[in-house]
Short mmCIF file of C-alpha atoms in Angstrom, two decimals:
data_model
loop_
_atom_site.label_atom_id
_atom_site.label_comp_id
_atom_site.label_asym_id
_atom_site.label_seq_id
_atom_site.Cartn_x
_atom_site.Cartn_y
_atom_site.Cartn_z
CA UNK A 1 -10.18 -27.53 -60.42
CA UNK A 2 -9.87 -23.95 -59.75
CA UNK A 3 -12.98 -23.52 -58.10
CA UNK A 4 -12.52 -26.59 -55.85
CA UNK A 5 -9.25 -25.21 -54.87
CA UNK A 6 -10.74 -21.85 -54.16
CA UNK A 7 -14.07 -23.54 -52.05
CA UNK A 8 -11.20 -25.57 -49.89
CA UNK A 9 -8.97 -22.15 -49.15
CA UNK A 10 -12.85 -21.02 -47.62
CA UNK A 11 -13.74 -23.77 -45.60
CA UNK A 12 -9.74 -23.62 -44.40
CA UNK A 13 -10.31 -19.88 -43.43
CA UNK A 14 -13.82 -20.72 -41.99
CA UNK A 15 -12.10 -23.14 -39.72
CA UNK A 16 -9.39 -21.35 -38.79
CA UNK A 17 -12.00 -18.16 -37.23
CA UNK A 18 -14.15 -21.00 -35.06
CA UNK A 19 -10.62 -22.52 -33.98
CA UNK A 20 -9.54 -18.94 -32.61
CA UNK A 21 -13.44 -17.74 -31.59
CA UNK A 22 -13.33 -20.73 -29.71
CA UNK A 23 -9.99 -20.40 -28.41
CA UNK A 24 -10.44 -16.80 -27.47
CA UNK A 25 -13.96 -17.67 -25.92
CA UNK A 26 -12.02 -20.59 -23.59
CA UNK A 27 -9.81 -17.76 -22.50
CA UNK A 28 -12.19 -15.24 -21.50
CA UNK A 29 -13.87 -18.56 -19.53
CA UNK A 30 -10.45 -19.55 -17.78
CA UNK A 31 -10.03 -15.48 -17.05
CA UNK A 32 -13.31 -14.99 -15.53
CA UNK A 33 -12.24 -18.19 -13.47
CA UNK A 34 -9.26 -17.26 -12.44
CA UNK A 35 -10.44 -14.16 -11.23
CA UNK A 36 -13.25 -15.48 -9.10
CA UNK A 37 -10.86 -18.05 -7.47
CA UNK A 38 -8.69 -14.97 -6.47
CA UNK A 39 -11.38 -12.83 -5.24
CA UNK A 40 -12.28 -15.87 -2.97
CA UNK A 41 -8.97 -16.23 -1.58
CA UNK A 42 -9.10 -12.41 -1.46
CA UNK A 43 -12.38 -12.52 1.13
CA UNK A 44 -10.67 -15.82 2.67
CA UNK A 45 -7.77 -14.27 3.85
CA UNK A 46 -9.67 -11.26 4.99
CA UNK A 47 -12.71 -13.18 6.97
CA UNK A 48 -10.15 -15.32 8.98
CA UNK A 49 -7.76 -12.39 10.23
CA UNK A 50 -10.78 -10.10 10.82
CA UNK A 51 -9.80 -10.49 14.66
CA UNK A 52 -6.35 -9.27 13.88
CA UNK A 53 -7.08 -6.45 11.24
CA UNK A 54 -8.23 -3.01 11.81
CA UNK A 55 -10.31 -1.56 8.96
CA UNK A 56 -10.95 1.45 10.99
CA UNK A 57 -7.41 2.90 11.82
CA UNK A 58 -6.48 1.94 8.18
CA UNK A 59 -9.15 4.64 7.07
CA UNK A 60 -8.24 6.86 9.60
CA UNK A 61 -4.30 6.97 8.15
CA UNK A 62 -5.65 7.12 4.91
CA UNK A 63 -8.15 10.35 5.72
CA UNK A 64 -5.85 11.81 7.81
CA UNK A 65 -3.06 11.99 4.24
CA UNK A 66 -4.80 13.27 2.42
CA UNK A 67 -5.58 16.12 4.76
CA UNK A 68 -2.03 16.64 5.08
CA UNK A 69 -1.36 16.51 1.30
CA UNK A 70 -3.69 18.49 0.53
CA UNK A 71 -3.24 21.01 3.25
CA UNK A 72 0.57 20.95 4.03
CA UNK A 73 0.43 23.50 6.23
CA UNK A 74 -0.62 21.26 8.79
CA UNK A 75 2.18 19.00 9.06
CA UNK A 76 4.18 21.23 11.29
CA UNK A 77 0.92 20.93 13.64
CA UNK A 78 0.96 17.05 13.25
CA UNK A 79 4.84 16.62 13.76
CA UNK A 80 4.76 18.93 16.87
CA UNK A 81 2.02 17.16 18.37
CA UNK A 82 3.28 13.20 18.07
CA UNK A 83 6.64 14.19 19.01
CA UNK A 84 4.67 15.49 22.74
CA UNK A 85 2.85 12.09 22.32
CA UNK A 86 6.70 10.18 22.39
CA UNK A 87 7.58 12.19 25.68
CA UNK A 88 3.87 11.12 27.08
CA UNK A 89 3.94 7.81 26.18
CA UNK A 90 7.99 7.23 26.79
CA UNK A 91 8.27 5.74 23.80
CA UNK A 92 11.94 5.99 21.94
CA UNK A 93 11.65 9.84 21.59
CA UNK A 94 12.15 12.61 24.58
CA UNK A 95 10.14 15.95 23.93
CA UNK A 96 11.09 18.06 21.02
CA UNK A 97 9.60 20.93 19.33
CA UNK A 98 9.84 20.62 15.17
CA UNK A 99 11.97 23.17 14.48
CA UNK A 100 14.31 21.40 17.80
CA UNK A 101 13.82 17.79 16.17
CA UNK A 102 14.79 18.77 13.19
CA UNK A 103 18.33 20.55 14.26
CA UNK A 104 18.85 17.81 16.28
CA UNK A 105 18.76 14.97 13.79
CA UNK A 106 20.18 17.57 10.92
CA UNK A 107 17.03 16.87 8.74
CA UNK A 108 16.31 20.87 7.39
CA UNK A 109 13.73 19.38 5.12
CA UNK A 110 11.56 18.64 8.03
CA UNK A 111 11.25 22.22 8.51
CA UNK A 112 10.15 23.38 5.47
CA UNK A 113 7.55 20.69 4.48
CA UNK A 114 4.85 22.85 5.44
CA UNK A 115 5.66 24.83 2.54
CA UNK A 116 5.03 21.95 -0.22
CA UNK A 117 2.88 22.51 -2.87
CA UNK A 118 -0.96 20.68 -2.52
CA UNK A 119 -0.41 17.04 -3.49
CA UNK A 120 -3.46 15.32 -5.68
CA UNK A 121 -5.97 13.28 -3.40
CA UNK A 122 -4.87 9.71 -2.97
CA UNK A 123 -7.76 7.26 -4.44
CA UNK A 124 -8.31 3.95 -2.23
CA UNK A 125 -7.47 0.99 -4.49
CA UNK A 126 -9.03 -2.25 -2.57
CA UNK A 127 -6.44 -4.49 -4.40
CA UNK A 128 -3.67 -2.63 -2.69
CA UNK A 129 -5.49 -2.77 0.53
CA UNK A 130 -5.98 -6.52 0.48
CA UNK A 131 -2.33 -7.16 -0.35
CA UNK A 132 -0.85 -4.37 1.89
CA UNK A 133 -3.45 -6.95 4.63
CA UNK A 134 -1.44 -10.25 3.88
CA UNK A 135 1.50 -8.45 3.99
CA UNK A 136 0.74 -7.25 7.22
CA UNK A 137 -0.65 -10.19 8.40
CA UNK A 138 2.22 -12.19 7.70
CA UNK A 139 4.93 -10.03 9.28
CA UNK A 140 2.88 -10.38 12.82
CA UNK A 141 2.29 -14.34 12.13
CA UNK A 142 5.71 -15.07 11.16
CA UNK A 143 7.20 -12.82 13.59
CA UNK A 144 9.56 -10.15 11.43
CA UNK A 145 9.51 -6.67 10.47
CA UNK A 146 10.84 -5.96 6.88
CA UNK A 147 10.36 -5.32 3.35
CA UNK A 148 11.10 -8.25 2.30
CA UNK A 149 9.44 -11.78 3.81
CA UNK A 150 12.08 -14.53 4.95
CA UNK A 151 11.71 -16.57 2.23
CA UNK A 152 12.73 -13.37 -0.13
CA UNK A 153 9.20 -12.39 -1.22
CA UNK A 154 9.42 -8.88 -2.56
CA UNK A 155 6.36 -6.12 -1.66
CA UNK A 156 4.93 -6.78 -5.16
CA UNK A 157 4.72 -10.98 -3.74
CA UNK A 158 1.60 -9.92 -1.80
CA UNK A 159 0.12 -7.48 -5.20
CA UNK A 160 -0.09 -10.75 -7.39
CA UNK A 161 -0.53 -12.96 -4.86
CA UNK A 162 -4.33 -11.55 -4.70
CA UNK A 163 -4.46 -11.34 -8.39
CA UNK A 164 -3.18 -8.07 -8.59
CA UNK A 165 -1.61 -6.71 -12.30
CA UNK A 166 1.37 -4.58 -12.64
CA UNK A 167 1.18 -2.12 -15.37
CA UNK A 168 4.20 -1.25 -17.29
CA UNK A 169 6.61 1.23 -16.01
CA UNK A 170 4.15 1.17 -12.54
CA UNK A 171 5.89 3.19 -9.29
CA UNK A 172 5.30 -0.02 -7.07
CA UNK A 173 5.91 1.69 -3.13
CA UNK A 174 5.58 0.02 0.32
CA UNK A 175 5.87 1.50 3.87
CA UNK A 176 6.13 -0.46 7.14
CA UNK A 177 5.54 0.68 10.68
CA UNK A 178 4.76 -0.04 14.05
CA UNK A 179 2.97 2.09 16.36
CA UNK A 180 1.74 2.22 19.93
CA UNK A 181 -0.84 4.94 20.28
CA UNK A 182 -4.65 4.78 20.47
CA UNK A 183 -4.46 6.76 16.47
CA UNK A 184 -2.49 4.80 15.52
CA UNK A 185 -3.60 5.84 12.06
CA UNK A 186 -2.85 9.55 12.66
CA UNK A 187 0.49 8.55 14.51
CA UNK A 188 1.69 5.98 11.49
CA UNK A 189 1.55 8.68 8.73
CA UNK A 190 3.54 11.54 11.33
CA UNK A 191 6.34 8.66 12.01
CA UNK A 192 6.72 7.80 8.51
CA UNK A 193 7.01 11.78 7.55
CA UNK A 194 9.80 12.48 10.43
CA UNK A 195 11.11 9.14 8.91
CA UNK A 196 13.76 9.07 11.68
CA UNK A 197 17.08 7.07 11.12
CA UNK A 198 16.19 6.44 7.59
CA UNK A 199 18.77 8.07 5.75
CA UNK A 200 17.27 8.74 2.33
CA UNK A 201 14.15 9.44 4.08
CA UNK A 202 12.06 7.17 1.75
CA UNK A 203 8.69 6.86 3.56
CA UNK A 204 8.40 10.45 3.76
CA UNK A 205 9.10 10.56 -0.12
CA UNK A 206 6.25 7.91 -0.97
CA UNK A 207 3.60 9.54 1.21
CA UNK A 208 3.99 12.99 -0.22
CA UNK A 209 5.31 12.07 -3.81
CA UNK A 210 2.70 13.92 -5.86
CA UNK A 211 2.67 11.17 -8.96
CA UNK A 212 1.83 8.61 -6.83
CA UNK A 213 -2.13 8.57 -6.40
CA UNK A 214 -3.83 4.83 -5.50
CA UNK A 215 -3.53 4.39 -2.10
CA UNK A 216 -4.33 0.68 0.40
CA UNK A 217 -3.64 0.21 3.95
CA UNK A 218 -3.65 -2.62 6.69
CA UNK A 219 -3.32 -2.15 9.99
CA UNK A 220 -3.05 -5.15 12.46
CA UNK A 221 -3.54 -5.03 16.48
CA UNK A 222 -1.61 -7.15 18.28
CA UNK A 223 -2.01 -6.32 22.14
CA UNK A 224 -1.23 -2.89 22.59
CA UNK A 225 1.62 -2.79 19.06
CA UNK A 226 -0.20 -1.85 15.63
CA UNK A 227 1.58 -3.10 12.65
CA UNK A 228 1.01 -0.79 9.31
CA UNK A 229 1.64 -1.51 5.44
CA UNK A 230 0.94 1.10 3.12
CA UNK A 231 1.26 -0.14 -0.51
CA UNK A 232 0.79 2.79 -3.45
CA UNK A 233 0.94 3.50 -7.14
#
C-alpha cells in the first residue's frame, strides 16, 4: 500500500513538471508572437509616414547633443548663433546676444551652462525612436501640440503602444517642439536649452540631465514647420 501510494505521489509530480514545461513553453510561443506582431506594426507605422518623417534631421539633433553634452563649452556658441537665426528668419525672437537674452528673460542659468560638467553620451534606443515617431505623427495628423493626446494618452501611450517595457523606477522624459529652419535638428536642441517661457525650464533639464542616457527622436516635415519628439530614459 505504501509503495503504491509513494509510485502515485511520482507520477502526480511527473505531471505536474510537463503541465508547467508545457505551460511555460506556450508562453515563450505567445511572447515570441506578440513581439513579432508589434515589430510589424512597428515597420507599418513607419513605411506609411515615410513621406512625413525625417530620419535625417532626427540624427542630426541627436549628433549635434551629444556634442554639446559632451563639450558644454559650446552651447554659448549654439545659443548665440540661433538667437541671430530668430532675427534672420523673423521668427518670434528679435536679435539678442546670450549674455543680453538671458538678462532679459531673468534666466542666469543660461549664462553659466557652458560651465557644466561633460554629460555621458546619449545611446540611440530604436524603441524610443519609433514611439517618439507615432507620437509625432499623431500631433501633425490630429492637428495639436501637447504632451498629452486629446483623448488623454500620456507620453508613455506611444512607449507601449510599440511594445515598449517600462522598467521599474524608469525616468520616462518627453520634449516637444516646432521649428522652422533648414537644421532643424541643430535649431530643436538650442530652443529646447533656452527653453523660453517655460518656467521650470524642463526641456533644458531632460536634454542635459546626466542620468538620463537612451536617447529616440522623430522629426516630421510638414511644409516649411518641423514637428520634434524627443523621448529618453
Amino acid at each position: 500500500m505504501k509503495n503504491k501510494i509513494i509510485k502515485l505521489i511520482k507520477i502526480c509530480v511527473i505531471m505536474l513538471i510537463i503541465m508547467a514545461l508545457s505551460s511555460c513553453g506556450s508562453n515563450k510561443i505567445d511572447k515570441k508572437t506578440a513581439n513579432k506582431k508589434q515589430k510589424i506594426i512597428r515597420q507599418e507605422i513607419r513605411e506609411q509616414h515615410l513621406d512625413m518623417l525625417d530620419f535625417d534631421l532626427a540624427k542630426q539633433a541627436f549628433n549635434y547633443l551629444n556634442t554639446l553634452r559632451s563639450n558644454p563649452i559650446l552651447i554659448s556658441k549654439g545659443v548665440n548663433d540661433y538667437l541671430t537665426q530668430k532675427k534672420e528668419f523673423n521668427v518670434l525672437l528679435p536679435a539678442y546676444t546670450l549674455l543680453e537674452f538671458a538678462d532679459k528673460v531673468n534666466d542666469p542659468e543660461l549664462k553659466t551652462l557652458q560651465n557644466l560638467e561633460k554629460r555621458p553620451l546619449l545611446t540611440w534606443d530604436s524603441m524610443l525612436a519609433y514611439a517618439a515617431e507615432c507620437k509625432v505623427i499623431d500631433m501633425v495628423e490630429r492637428n495639436y501640440f501637447s504632451h498629452v493626446s486629446p483623448d488623454g494618452n500620456p507620453i508613455e501611450y506611444w512607449f507601449l503602444k510599440i511594445g515598449g517595457k517600462m522598467p521599474a523606477f524608469s525616468s520616462f522624459h518627453e520634449c516637444i517642439g516646432m521649428e522652422f529652419h533648414l537644421s532643424a535638428g541643430e535649431t530643436a536642441i538650442i530652443s529646447f536649452i533656452i527653453d523660453h517661457g517655460v518656467k521650470n525650464k524642463g526641456h533644458r533639464k531632460t536634454i542635459l540631465e546626466p542620468g538620463l542616457t537612451k536617447i529616440g527622436i522623430g522629426v516630421c516635415q510638414i511644409g516649411v514647420a518641423h514637428y520634434i519628439c524627443i523621448m529618453m530614459q
